[in-house]
């Protein structure tokens, strides 16, 4: 989950590289660095921490040169120090890398065995030395890189500069994404189209195993077997999405408040709202006869899939197998012939999810991708892409993507239920109407923000928080806990409310806030009986429910957050606002870096 960029420019490249890195910071921000070729010689600046530290370093000691590479890092091998920051250099090459080389230790032994003293703890430095040894043996830059790639086991996207070769930049991809940008007398490499958006919208995506040799005249691309291949250049839409915070303090809060609008965009693509009917694209599978659906994802995207499991099974009577991708890909799951596997991913680049997709593809499954980035690796590996139209999500904690995933999944559930005959037209209209009302209900939910801020302030004084729910409120309890821990660094756990008495109830005392997601649905009574168990043990109960239900508990609970009167089918989408705002404001009070929480990255492109 690092970001890499390279430029063969017609003018000084350092400022453009830093600007591109700023668009890649969502991929990781433990350190950043840049190297340029000036008069054929490599020069480098690196800085620990955020990109602003590299900008300061460049302000003190500018870099010149018309060829350069840059990197923003999420640490895998080696602590997030300046010494481990990319680019890694030898007298002959400079290398930036996104990925993990699994056999770097044995390769490192070979390098040190050749008398080389390593300067860092990284796998990337090993790559730089291996390429240099091949150059020293007389190979051309392209042959030296090709020979080195054959020895690497693991995942890599690379950009490489060569001393004395001002008009040469080599890129290679095996796993993490890498794109070639076509400029006017300039050429570029980048982890994604967003990074290159200020420079070009003409993008060629490299495929796994590709090696690209760039000069200012263009790119020659070779496949894993070393054969020249043509990869199509396409007009990227990423350039249309130049984003800023507007008058919000953080991208996250901006994206929370964008949800009514972008959910409307998503629903407009999957339903005929004027007639309360579903309008899905042509599906490559027949839901009427589908026996089982596999869903795979990570993090918040997995939680969206978990909500959808309840919907598919209850409304469409379709059994769903769902798992987190990092487990699924190694379980060797026996899959039904001609099954349908749906992969949910905001970035479309999550390595575990992509690996699970490739496993299912190899098992003959039809592949669906529910993504926010339609040019992503997961989208390109699918038989059908279902975009979520959330617009770029910059905050590392996923908010609008989550609710847009839920909106699109809800539409797919209704489509499947119609195909399977488990709902009639009247029920279809009712469910579509309930979806159409989500944006309005979200506006009501926003009105709880001041009350949520007060609760959030109280949470900053505790160390453990529990979120409990039943039915589709159980995944929402997981999401509330995930949001709170990844943003505020407080320990929070989400649990099925009915599971409390099987152990976790031992945690309950007057120091532990327990947040109950208990909308007024068919499981409300069951959930509040668990709430009474907590209250009876002096637990601090915070109830999230409709107003009249909250009134029943006045005086017996510490606090509450009111839910709008939305249909139970769409309540997980509407109630997401409550847990998002709670996590956001707790983080603000804690003073954490809301848009880029420590240790995280927006797109986890390594396993
Ligand atoms: C969500 O708030 C987290 N940042 C994280 O769990 C994220 O959902 C997960 O990494 C999956 O990312 P994806 O949707 O891009 O695949």
Coordinates of C-alpha atoms and ligand atoms in Angstrom, one line a residue:
X1 CA 0.0 0.0 0.0
X2 CA 2.6 2.5 -1.0
X3 CA 2.3 5.1 -3.8
X4 CA 4.9 5.3 -6.6
X5 CA 5.3 7.8 -9.5
X6 CA 7.8 8.5 -12.2
X7 CA 8.2 11.3 -14.7
X8 CA 10.2 11.8 -17.9
X9 CA 9.6 15.5 -18.2
X10 CA 10.4 18.4 -20.5
X11 CA 11.1 20.6 -17.5
X12 CA 12.1 20.3 -13.8
X13 CA 10.1 17.3 -12.5
X14 CA 10.5 17.6 -8.7
X15 CA 7.5 19.8 -8.0
X16 CA 5.2 17.6 -10.2
X17 CA 6.4 14.4 -8.5
X18 CA 5.6 15.9 -5.1
X19 CA 2.2 16.9 -6.3
X20 CA 1.6 13.4 -7.6
X21 CA 2.7 12.0 -4.3
X22 CA 0.1 14.2 -2.5
X23 CA -2.6 12.5 -4.5
X24 CA -1.1 9.1 -3.5
X25 CA -0.8 9.8 0.2
X26 CA -4.0 7.9 0.8
X27 CA -1.9 4.8 0.0
X28 CA 0.4 5.3 2.9
X29 CA 2.2 8.1 4.7
X30 CA 4.9 6.7 6.9
X31 CA 7.6 8.4 4.8
X32 CA 8.2 9.9 1.4
X33 CA 11.1 10.4 -1.0
X34 CA 12.1 11.5 -4.5
X35 CA 15.1 11.0 -6.8
X36 CA 16.0 12.8 -10.0
X37 CA 18.6 12.5 -12.7
X38 CA 20.6 15.7 -13.0
X39 CA 23.3 15.7 -15.6
X40 CA 23.0 11.9 -15.7
X41 CA 23.7 11.6 -11.9
X42 CA 21.1 10.5 -9.4
X43 CA 20.3 12.8 -6.5
X44 CA 17.7 12.1 -3.7
X45 CA 15.8 13.6 -0.9
X46 CA 13.8 11.6 1.7
X47 CA 11.8 12.4 4.8
X48 CA 10.1 10.5 7.6
X49 CA 6.4 11.0 8.2
X50 CA 4.0 13.0 6.1
X51 CA 4.7 14.5 2.7
X52 CA 4.9 18.0 4.1
X53 CA 8.3 16.9 5.7
X54 CA 9.6 16.1 2.2
X55 CA 8.3 19.4 0.9
X56 CA 10.3 21.1 3.6
X57 CA 13.4 19.2 2.8
X58 CA 13.1 20.1 -0.9
X59 CA 12.6 23.8 0.0
X60 CA 15.9 23.7 1.9
X61 CA 17.7 21.7 -0.7
X62 CA 15.9 21.7 -4.1
X63 CA 16.4 18.8 -6.6
X64 CA 16.8 19.6 -10.3
X65 CA 16.5 17.3 -13.2
X66 CA 13.9 16.4 -15.9
X67 CA 13.6 12.7 -15.0
X68 CA 12.5 11.5 -11.6
X69 CA 10.7 9.0 -9.4
X70 CA 8.9 9.4 -6.1
X71 CA 7.4 7.3 -3.3
X72 CA 5.0 7.6 -0.4
X73 CA 5.4 4.7 2.0
X74 CA 3.3 2.4 4.2
X75 CA 6.0 0.4 6.0
X76 CA 6.1 -3.3 5.5
X77 CA 9.8 -4.4 5.8
X78 CA 11.7 -2.0 8.0
X79 CA 10.5 0.7 10.4
X80 CA 9.1 4.0 9.0
X81 CA 12.4 5.8 9.2
X82 CA 14.2 8.1 6.8
X83 CA 16.8 5.4 6.2
X84 CA 14.1 3.0 5.1
X85 CA 12.3 5.6 3.0
X86 CA 12.3 5.1 -0.8
X87 CA 13.8 5.7 -3.3
X88 CA 16.6 3.2 -2.6
X89 CA 19.7 3.9 -4.7
X90 CA 23.1 2.5 -5.8
X91 CA 25.6 4.4 -7.9
X92 CA 23.8 3.1 -11.0
X93 CA 20.0 3.0 -10.2
X94 CA 17.2 4.5 -8.1
X95 CA 14.2 2.3 -7.3
X96 CA 10.8 2.9 -5.8
X97 CA 8.6 -0.1 -5.0
X98 CA 5.1 -0.9 -3.8
X99 CA 4.6 -4.5 -2.6
X100 CA 6.4 -7.2 -0.6
X101 CA 9.3 -9.4 -1.8
X102 CA 8.9 -12.6 0.1
X103 CA 12.4 -14.1 -0.7
X104 CA 14.3 -10.9 0.1
X105 CA 16.3 -12.5 2.9
X106 CA 18.0 -15.1 0.7
X107 CA 18.5 -12.5 -2.0
X108 CA 19.9 -10.2 0.6
X109 CA 22.4 -12.8 1.7
X110 CA 23.6 -13.0 -2.0
X111 CA 24.0 -9.2 -2.1
X112 CA 25.9 -9.0 1.2
X113 CA 27.9 -12.0 0.0
X114 CA 29.0 -9.9 -2.9
X115 CA 30.6 -7.5 -0.4
X116 CA 27.8 -4.9 -0.5
X117 CA 26.9 -3.2 2.8
X118 CA 23.1 -2.7 3.1
X119 CA 22.0 0.8 4.1
X120 CA 18.4 -0.1 5.1
X121 CA 16.2 -2.9 6.4
X122 CA 14.0 -2.9 3.2
X123 CA 13.4 -5.5 0.5
X124 CA 13.5 -2.7 -2.0
X125 CA 17.1 -1.9 -1.5
X126 CA 17.9 -5.5 -2.4
X127 CA 16.2 -5.0 -5.7
X128 CA 18.4 -2.0 -6.4
X129 CA 21.5 -3.9 -5.7
X130 CA 20.4 -7.0 -7.8
X131 CA 19.7 -4.7 -10.8
X132 CA 23.1 -3.0 -10.3
X133 CA 24.9 -6.4 -10.2
X134 CA 23.3 -7.3 -13.5
X135 CA 24.3 -3.9 -15.0
X136 CA 27.9 -4.5 -13.8
X137 CA 27.8 -7.8 -15.5
X138 CA 27.2 -5.9 -18.8
X139 CA 23.4 -6.2 -19.3
X140 CA 21.4 -3.3 -20.7
X141 CA 19.0 -1.7 -18.2
X142 CA 16.0 -3.6 -19.7
X143 CA 17.8 -6.9 -19.6
X144 CA 19.2 -6.2 -16.1
X145 CA 15.6 -5.5 -14.8
X146 CA 14.1 -8.5 -16.6
X147 CA 16.8 -10.8 -15.1
X148 CA 16.2 -9.4 -11.6
X149 CA 12.4 -9.7 -11.8
X150 CA 12.7 -13.4 -12.6
X151 CA 14.3 -13.9 -9.2
X152 CA 11.7 -12.0 -7.1
X153 CA 8.9 -13.9 -5.3
X154 CA 6.1 -11.8 -4.0
X155 CA 4.3 -8.6 -5.1
X156 CA 5.8 -5.6 -6.7
X157 CA 5.2 -2.5 -8.7
X158 CA 8.5 -0.8 -9.5
X159 CA 9.8 2.4 -11.1
X160 CA 13.5 2.6 -11.9
X161 CA 15.9 5.3 -13.0
X162 CA 19.4 4.7 -14.4
X163 CA 22.5 6.8 -14.0
X164 CA 23.5 8.2 -17.4
X165 CA 20.1 7.4 -19.0
X166 CA 18.2 10.7 -18.9
X167 CA 15.6 9.5 -21.3
X168 CA 14.8 6.2 -19.7
X169 CA 12.3 5.0 -17.1
X170 CA 11.5 1.4 -16.5
X171 CA 8.3 0.1 -14.8
X172 CA 7.3 -3.4 -13.8
X173 CA 4.1 -4.8 -12.3
X174 CA 3.4 -8.1 -10.5
X175 CA 0.4 -7.7 -8.2
X176 CA 0.0 -4.0 -7.1
X177 CA -1.2 -1.7 -9.9
X178 CA 0.9 0.4 -12.2
X179 CA -0.2 2.7 -14.9
X180 CA 1.7 4.4 -17.8
X181 CA 0.7 8.0 -18.6
X182 CA 1.1 9.5 -22.0
X183 CA 2.0 13.2 -22.2
X184 CA 3.0 15.6 -24.8
X185 CA 6.7 14.8 -25.2
X186 CA 6.6 13.5 -21.6
X187 CA 5.8 10.0 -20.2
X188 CA 4.8 9.0 -16.7
X189 CA 4.4 6.0 -14.3
X190 CA 2.0 6.0 -11.4
X191 CA 0.3 3.6 -9.0
X192 CA -3.1 4.9 -10.3
X193 CA -4.7 7.3 -12.6
X194 CA -5.5 9.8 -9.8
X195 CA -1.8 10.4 -9.2
X196 CA -1.3 11.2 -12.9
X197 CA -4.5 13.2 -13.3
X198 CA -2.8 16.6 -13.2
X199 CA -0.4 15.5 -15.9
X200 CA -2.5 13.4 -18.3
X201 CA -5.8 11.6 -18.7
X202 CA -4.4 9.2 -21.3
X203 CA -3.6 6.1 -19.3
X204 CA -2.4 2.5 -20.1
X205 CA -2.8 0.0 -17.3
X206 CA 0.0 -2.6 -17.1
X207 CA -1.1 -6.2 -16.7
X208 CA 0.5 -8.6 -14.2
X209 CA 4.0 -9.6 -15.4
X210 CA 4.4 -6.6 -17.7
X211 CA 7.6 -4.6 -18.0
X212 CA 7.4 -1.1 -19.5
X213 CA 10.4 0.7 -21.1
X214 CA 9.6 4.4 -21.2
X215 CA 11.3 7.2 -23.2
X216 CA 9.9 10.6 -23.9
X217 CA 8.7 9.2 -27.3
X218 CA 6.5 6.6 -25.7
X219 CA 6.4 3.2 -24.0
X220 CA 7.4 -0.3 -25.1
X221 CA 5.6 -3.0 -23.1
X222 CA 6.7 -6.6 -22.7
X223 CA 4.7 -9.4 -21.1
X224 CA 5.9 -11.9 -18.5
X225 CA 7.5 -14.0 -21.3
X226 CA 9.4 -11.0 -22.6
X227 CA 7.3 -10.7 -25.7
X228 CA 6.3 -7.2 -26.9
X229 CA 2.6 -6.5 -26.3
X230 CA 0.2 -3.7 -27.0
X231 CA -1.8 -2.5 -24.1
X232 CA -4.6 0.0 -24.9
X233 CA -4.4 3.6 -23.8
X234 CA -7.7 4.8 -22.4
X235 CA -9.1 8.2 -21.3
X236 CA -9.2 8.1 -17.5
X237 CA -12.0 9.7 -15.7
X238 CA -9.8 10.2 -12.7
X239 CA -8.8 13.7 -13.9
X240 CA -12.4 14.8 -13.4
X241 CA -12.2 14.0 -9.8
X242 CA -9.8 16.7 -8.4
X243 CA -10.9 16.8 -4.8
X244 CA -10.4 19.2 -1.9
X245 CA -12.0 19.6 1.5
X246 CA -14.1 22.6 0.6
X247 CA -15.1 24.3 3.9
X248 CA -14.8 21.1 5.9
X249 CA -12.1 20.4 8.5
X250 CA -11.5 16.9 7.2
X251 CA -12.3 14.8 4.1
X252 CA -14.0 12.3 6.3
X253 CA -16.7 14.7 7.6
X254 CA -17.2 16.1 4.1
X255 CA -17.7 12.5 2.8
X256 CA -20.1 11.8 5.6
X257 CA -22.3 14.7 4.6
X258 CA -22.0 13.8 0.9
X259 CA -23.8 10.5 1.5
X260 CA -27.3 11.6 0.7
X261 CA -26.2 13.0 -2.6
X262 CA -24.0 10.1 -3.7
X263 CA -26.5 7.5 -2.5
X264 CA -28.9 9.2 -4.8
X265 CA -26.4 8.9 -7.7
X266 CA -26.0 5.2 -6.9
X267 CA -29.7 4.5 -6.7
X268 CA -30.3 6.4 -9.9
X269 CA -28.1 3.8 -11.7
X270 CA -29.8 0.8 -10.3
X271 CA -33.4 1.8 -10.0
X272 CA -36.1 3.6 -11.8
X273 CA -37.0 5.8 -8.9
X274 CA -39.8 7.6 -10.8
X275 CA -41.7 4.3 -11.0
X276 CA -40.3 2.6 -7.9
X277 CA -38.8 -0.2 -10.0
X278 CA -35.4 -1.8 -9.9
X279 CA -33.3 -1.3 -13.1
X280 CA -30.1 -3.4 -12.9
X281 CA -27.8 -4.0 -15.9
X282 CA -27.8 -7.3 -17.7
X283 CA -26.4 -9.9 -15.3
X284 CA -24.1 -12.7 -16.4
X285 CA -25.8 -15.1 -14.1
X286 CA -29.5 -16.2 -13.7
X287 CA -30.5 -15.4 -10.1
X288 CA -33.6 -17.4 -10.6
X289 CA -31.6 -20.7 -10.6
X290 CA -28.5 -19.6 -8.7
X291 CA -28.0 -21.9 -5.8
X292 CA -25.5 -20.0 -3.7
X293 CA -23.8 -16.7 -3.8
X294 CA -20.2 -16.2 -2.6
X295 CA -19.2 -12.7 -1.2
X296 CA -15.7 -11.8 -0.4
X297 CA -14.1 -8.5 0.9
X298 CA -12.1 -6.9 3.6
X299 CA -12.8 -4.4 6.4
X300 CA -15.7 -2.1 6.0
X301 CA -16.4 -3.6 2.5
X302 CA -16.7 -7.0 4.2
X303 CA -19.2 -5.6 6.7
X304 CA -21.3 -4.3 3.8
X305 CA -21.3 -7.8 2.4
X306 CA -22.4 -9.1 5.8
X307 CA -25.4 -6.8 5.8
X308 CA -26.2 -8.0 2.2
X309 CA -26.0 -11.7 3.4
X310 CA -29.0 -11.0 5.7
X311 CA -30.9 -9.3 2.9
X312 CA -30.2 -11.9 0.2
X313 CA -31.2 -14.7 2.5
X314 CA -34.3 -13.1 4.0
X315 CA -35.7 -11.2 0.9
X316 CA -34.4 -13.3 -2.0
X317 CA -34.1 -16.7 -0.2
X318 CA -30.6 -17.0 -1.7
X319 CA -28.0 -18.7 0.5
X320 CA -24.8 -16.6 0.9
X321 CA -21.3 -17.7 1.8
X322 CA -19.3 -14.7 3.0
X323 CA -15.8 -14.5 4.3
X324 CA -13.0 -12.0 4.7
X325 CA -10.7 -12.3 1.7
X326 CA -7.5 -12.9 3.7
X327 CA -9.1 -16.1 5.1
X328 CA -11.1 -17.1 2.1
X329 CA -8.1 -17.2 -0.3
X330 CA -6.4 -19.9 1.8
X331 CA -9.4 -22.0 2.8
X332 CA -9.5 -23.8 -0.6
X333 CA -13.3 -23.4 -0.5
X334 CA -15.1 -26.0 -2.7
X335 CA -17.3 -23.9 -4.9
X336 CA -20.4 -24.9 -6.8
X337 CA -19.9 -25.2 -10.6
X338 CA -20.9 -22.0 -12.4
X339 CA -21.4 -20.2 -9.2
X340 CA -21.4 -16.4 -8.8
X341 CA -18.8 -14.7 -6.6
X342 CA -19.2 -11.0 -5.7
X343 CA -16.2 -9.0 -4.6
X344 CA -16.7 -5.7 -2.8
X345 CA -13.9 -3.1 -2.7
X346 CA -13.9 0.7 -2.6
X347 CA -10.4 0.9 -4.1
X348 CA -10.6 -2.2 -6.2
X349 CA -7.0 -2.8 -5.4
X350 CA -7.1 -4.6 -2.1
X351 CA -4.6 -7.4 -2.5
X352 CA -6.4 -10.0 -0.5
X353 CA -9.7 -9.4 -2.2
X354 CA -8.0 -9.5 -5.7
X355 CA -6.3 -12.8 -4.7
X356 CA -9.7 -14.3 -3.7
X357 CA -11.1 -13.1 -7.0
X358 CA -8.4 -14.9 -8.9
X359 CA -9.0 -18.0 -6.8
X360 CA -12.7 -17.9 -7.7
X361 CA -11.9 -17.2 -11.4
X362 CA -9.7 -20.3 -11.4
X363 CA -12.6 -22.3 -10.0
X364 CA -14.8 -21.3 -12.9
X365 CA -17.0 -18.8 -11.0
X366 CA -18.7 -15.9 -12.7
X367 CA -17.1 -12.8 -11.1
X368 CA -18.9 -9.6 -10.0
X369 CA -17.1 -6.5 -8.7
X370 CA -18.9 -3.9 -6.6
X371 CA -16.3 -1.1 -6.7
X372 CA -15.8 2.7 -6.5
X373 CA -12.9 2.7 -9.0
X374 CA -14.1 1.2 -12.3
X375 CA -10.5 1.2 -13.7
X376 CA -9.1 -0.8 -10.8
X377 CA -7.6 -4.3 -10.9
X378 CA -10.6 -5.9 -9.2
X379 CA -12.9 -4.3 -11.8
X380 CA -10.7 -5.4 -14.7
X381 CA -10.8 -9.0 -13.4
X382 CA -14.6 -9.2 -13.2
X383 CA -17.3 -10.4 -15.7
X384 CA -19.6 -7.7 -14.5
X385 CA -18.7 -4.4 -12.7
X386 CA -21.3 -2.7 -10.5
X387 CA -19.9 0.8 -9.8
X388 CA -21.1 2.5 -6.6
X389 CA -20.7 6.1 -7.8
X390 CA -19.5 7.4 -4.4
X391 CA -16.9 9.7 -6.0
X392 CA -13.3 9.6 -4.7
X393 CA -13.2 8.7 -1.1
X394 CA -10.1 10.3 0.4
X395 CA -10.6 9.8 4.1
X396 CA -8.9 6.5 5.0
X397 CA -11.9 5.5 7.1
X398 CA -14.6 4.4 4.6
X399 CA -17.9 6.2 5.0
X400 CA -19.8 7.2 1.8
X401 CA -18.4 4.1 0.0
X402 CA -19.8 1.9 2.7
X403 CA -23.4 3.3 2.4
X404 CA -23.2 3.4 -1.4
X405 CA -22.1 -0.3 -1.3
X406 CA -25.2 -1.0 0.8
X407 CA -27.4 0.9 -1.5
X408 CA -26.1 -0.9 -4.6
X409 CA -26.3 -4.3 -2.7
X410 CA -29.9 -3.6 -1.6
X411 CA -30.8 -2.9 -5.3
X412 CA -29.2 -6.2 -6.3
X413 CA -31.1 -8.0 -3.5
X414 CA -34.4 -6.7 -4.8
X415 CA -33.4 -7.7 -8.4
X416 CA -32.5 -11.2 -7.2
X417 CA -35.7 -11.5 -5.2
X418 CA -37.8 -10.5 -8.3
X419 CA -35.9 -13.1 -10.4
X420 CA -36.5 -15.7 -7.8
X421 CA -40.2 -14.8 -7.4
X422 CA -39.8 -14.3 -3.6
X423 CA -41.4 -10.8 -3.9
X424 CA -44.2 -9.5 -6.0
X425 CA -44.4 -6.1 -7.8
X426 CA -46.0 -4.4 -4.9
X427 CA -43.2 -5.5 -2.6
X428 CA -40.6 -4.4 -5.1
X429 CA -42.2 -1.0 -5.3
X430 CA -42.3 -0.8 -1.5
X431 CA -38.6 -1.7 -1.1
X432 CA -37.5 0.6 -3.9
X433 CA -39.5 3.4 -2.3
X434 CA -37.8 2.7 1.1
X435 CA -34.4 3.0 -0.7
X436 CA -35.4 6.3 -2.3
X437 CA -36.2 7.7 1.1
X438 CA -32.7 6.9 2.5
X439 CA -31.2 10.3 1.5
X440 CA -34.0 12.2 3.3
X441 CA -33.7 9.9 6.4
X442 CA -29.9 10.6 6.5
X443 CA -30.6 14.3 6.6
X444 CA -32.7 13.6 9.7
X445 CA -29.9 11.5 11.2
X446 CA -27.4 14.4 10.7
X447 CA -29.6 16.4 13.2
X448 CA -28.3 14.2 16.0
X449 CA -24.7 15.5 15.5
X450 CA -24.6 17.8 18.5
X451 CA -25.9 15.1 20.8
X452 CA -23.4 12.7 19.3
X453 CA -20.5 15.1 20.0
X454 CA -21.5 15.1 23.7
X455 CA -21.4 11.3 23.8
X456 CA -18.1 11.3 21.9
X457 CA -16.5 13.6 24.4
X458 CA -17.5 11.0 27.1
X459 CA -15.9 8.2 25.1
X460 CA -12.5 9.9 25.1
X461 CA -12.2 9.1 28.8
X462 CA -12.6 5.3 28.5
X463 CA -10.4 2.5 27.1
X464 CA -13.0 -0.1 26.0
X465 CA -16.3 0.3 24.3
X466 CA -18.7 -2.4 23.1
X467 CA -21.1 -2.2 20.2
X468 CA -24.0 -4.7 20.2
X469 CA -26.8 -5.4 17.6
X470 CA -28.9 -8.2 16.2
X471 CA -29.8 -9.0 12.6
X472 CA -28.5 -6.4 10.2
X473 CA -27.7 -4.3 13.2
X474 CA -25.0 -6.8 14.1
X475 CA -22.8 -5.9 11.1
X476 CA -23.4 -2.3 11.9
X477 CA -22.1 -3.0 15.4
X478 CA -19.0 -4.3 13.8
X479 CA -18.7 -1.2 11.6
X480 CA -19.2 1.1 14.6
X481 CA -16.4 -0.6 16.4
X482 CA -14.1 -0.6 13.4
X483 CA -14.7 3.1 12.7
X484 CA -14.1 4.0 16.4
X485 CA -10.9 2.0 16.8
X486 CA -9.3 3.0 13.4
X487 CA -10.0 6.7 14.0
X488 CA -9.7 7.3 17.8
X489 CA -7.3 4.4 18.6
X490 CA -9.6 3.4 21.5
X491 CA -10.3 -0.3 21.8
X492 CA -13.9 -1.1 20.6
X493 CA -15.5 -4.4 19.8
X494 CA -18.7 -5.2 17.9
X495 CA -20.7 -8.2 19.0
X496 CA -23.9 -10.0 18.2
X497 CA -26.1 -8.8 21.1
X498 CA -27.3 -12.4 21.8
X499 CA -23.7 -13.5 22.2
X500 CA -23.0 -11.1 25.1
X501 CA -24.0 -13.6 27.8
X502 CA -21.6 -16.2 26.3
X503 CA -18.6 -14.5 27.7
X504 CA -18.3 -10.8 26.8
X505 CA -20.7 -9.9 29.6
X506 CA -17.8 -10.4 32.0
X507 CA -16.4 -7.2 30.6
X508 CA -19.3 -5.2 31.9
X509 CA -18.8 -2.7 34.7
X510 CA -19.4 1.0 35.2
X511 CA -16.3 1.9 33.1
X512 CA -17.4 0.2 29.9
X513 CA -19.9 2.1 27.6
X514 CA -22.1 -0.4 25.7
X515 CA -23.7 1.0 22.6
X516 CA -26.8 -0.8 21.5
X517 CA -28.0 -0.6 17.9
X518 CA -31.6 -1.4 18.5
X519 CA -33.9 0.1 15.8
X520 CA -37.6 -0.6 16.2
X521 CA -37.8 -3.9 14.2
X522 CA -38.7 -7.5 14.9
X523 CA -35.5 -8.0 17.0
X524 CA -35.9 -4.9 19.1
X525 CA -37.4 -6.7 22.1
X526 CA -34.6 -9.3 22.1
X527 CA -31.9 -6.6 21.8
X528 CA -33.2 -4.5 24.7
X529 CA -33.5 -7.6 26.9
X530 CA -29.7 -7.8 26.4
X531 CA -29.6 -4.1 27.2
X532 CA -31.4 -4.8 30.5
X533 CA -28.8 -7.4 31.4
X534 CA -26.1 -4.8 30.9
X535 CA -27.9 -2.1 32.9
X536 CA -28.6 -4.6 35.7
X537 CA -24.8 -5.0 36.1
X538 CA -24.1 -1.3 36.2
X539 CA -23.0 -1.1 32.6
X540 CA -23.1 2.3 30.8
X541 CA -25.9 1.9 28.2
X542 CA -26.1 4.1 25.1
X543 CA -29.1 3.3 23.1
X544 CA -29.4 4.0 19.3
X545 CA -33.1 3.7 18.4
X546 CA -36.2 5.6 17.4
X547 CA -37.5 8.3 19.7
X548 CA -40.5 6.5 21.2
X549 CA -38.4 3.5 22.0
X550 CA -35.7 5.7 23.7
X551 CA -38.5 7.3 25.8
X552 CA -39.3 3.9 27.3
X553 CA -35.8 3.8 28.7
X554 CA -35.5 7.3 30.1
X555 CA -33.7 7.3 33.5
X556 CA -32.3 3.8 33.0
X557 CA -29.7 4.5 30.3
X558 CA -26.8 6.9 30.2
X559 CA -27.5 8.4 26.8
X560 CA -29.1 7.8 23.4
X561 CA -29.0 8.7 19.7
X562 CA -32.2 9.0 17.9
X563 CA -32.8 7.2 14.6
X564 CA -35.2 8.4 11.9
X565 CA -38.3 6.3 11.2
X566 CA -36.8 4.5 8.2
X567 CA -38.0 1.1 7.0
X568 CA -36.2 -1.8 8.8
X569 CA -34.9 -2.9 5.3
X570 CA -32.8 0.2 4.8
X571 CA -32.1 1.0 8.5
X572 CA -28.4 -0.3 8.3
X573 CA -27.8 2.4 5.6
X574 CA -29.4 5.2 7.6
X575 CA -28.0 4.2 11.0
X576 CA -24.5 4.1 9.6
X577 CA -24.5 7.9 9.9
X578 CA -24.8 7.6 13.7
X579 CA -21.7 5.4 14.2
X580 CA -19.7 7.3 11.6
X581 CA -20.4 10.7 13.3
X582 CA -19.6 9.1 16.7
X583 CA -16.3 7.8 15.5
X584 CA -15.4 11.1 13.8
X585 CA -16.1 13.3 16.7
X586 CA -14.4 11.0 19.2
X587 CA -11.3 11.1 17.0
X588 CA -11.5 14.9 16.8
X589 CA -11.6 15.2 20.5
X590 CA -8.8 12.7 20.8
X591 CA -6.8 14.8 18.4
X592 CA -5.9 11.9 16.1
X593 CA -5.2 12.4 12.4
X594 CA -8.8 11.8 11.2
X595 CA -8.1 11.6 7.4
X596 CA -4.9 9.6 7.8
X597 CA -5.0 7.6 11.0
X598 CA -1.7 6.1 12.2
X599 CA -0.5 2.8 10.7
X600 CA -3.4 2.7 8.1
X601 CA -3.6 3.1 4.4
X602 CA -6.6 3.7 2.2
X603 CA -5.8 0.8 -0.2
X604 CA -4.1 -2.2 1.2
X605 CA -2.3 -3.5 -1.9
X606 CA -0.1 -6.0 -0.1
X607 CA -1.3 -9.1 1.8
Ligands
LIG1 C1 -12.5 1.0 6.3 O1 -12.8 2.2 7.1 C2 -11.0 0.7 6.4 N1 -10.2 1.8 6.0 C3 -10.7 -0.6 5.7 O2 -11.2 -1.6 6.5 C4 -11.2 -0.9 4.3 O3 -12.6 -1.0 4.3 C5 -10.6 -2.2 3.8 O4 -9.2 -2.0 3.7 C6 -11.1 -2.6 2.4 O5 -10.7 -1.6 1.4 P1 -11.4 -1.7 -0.1 O6 -12.8 -1.5 0.1 O7 -10.7 -0.6 -0.8 O8 -11.1 -3.1 -0.6

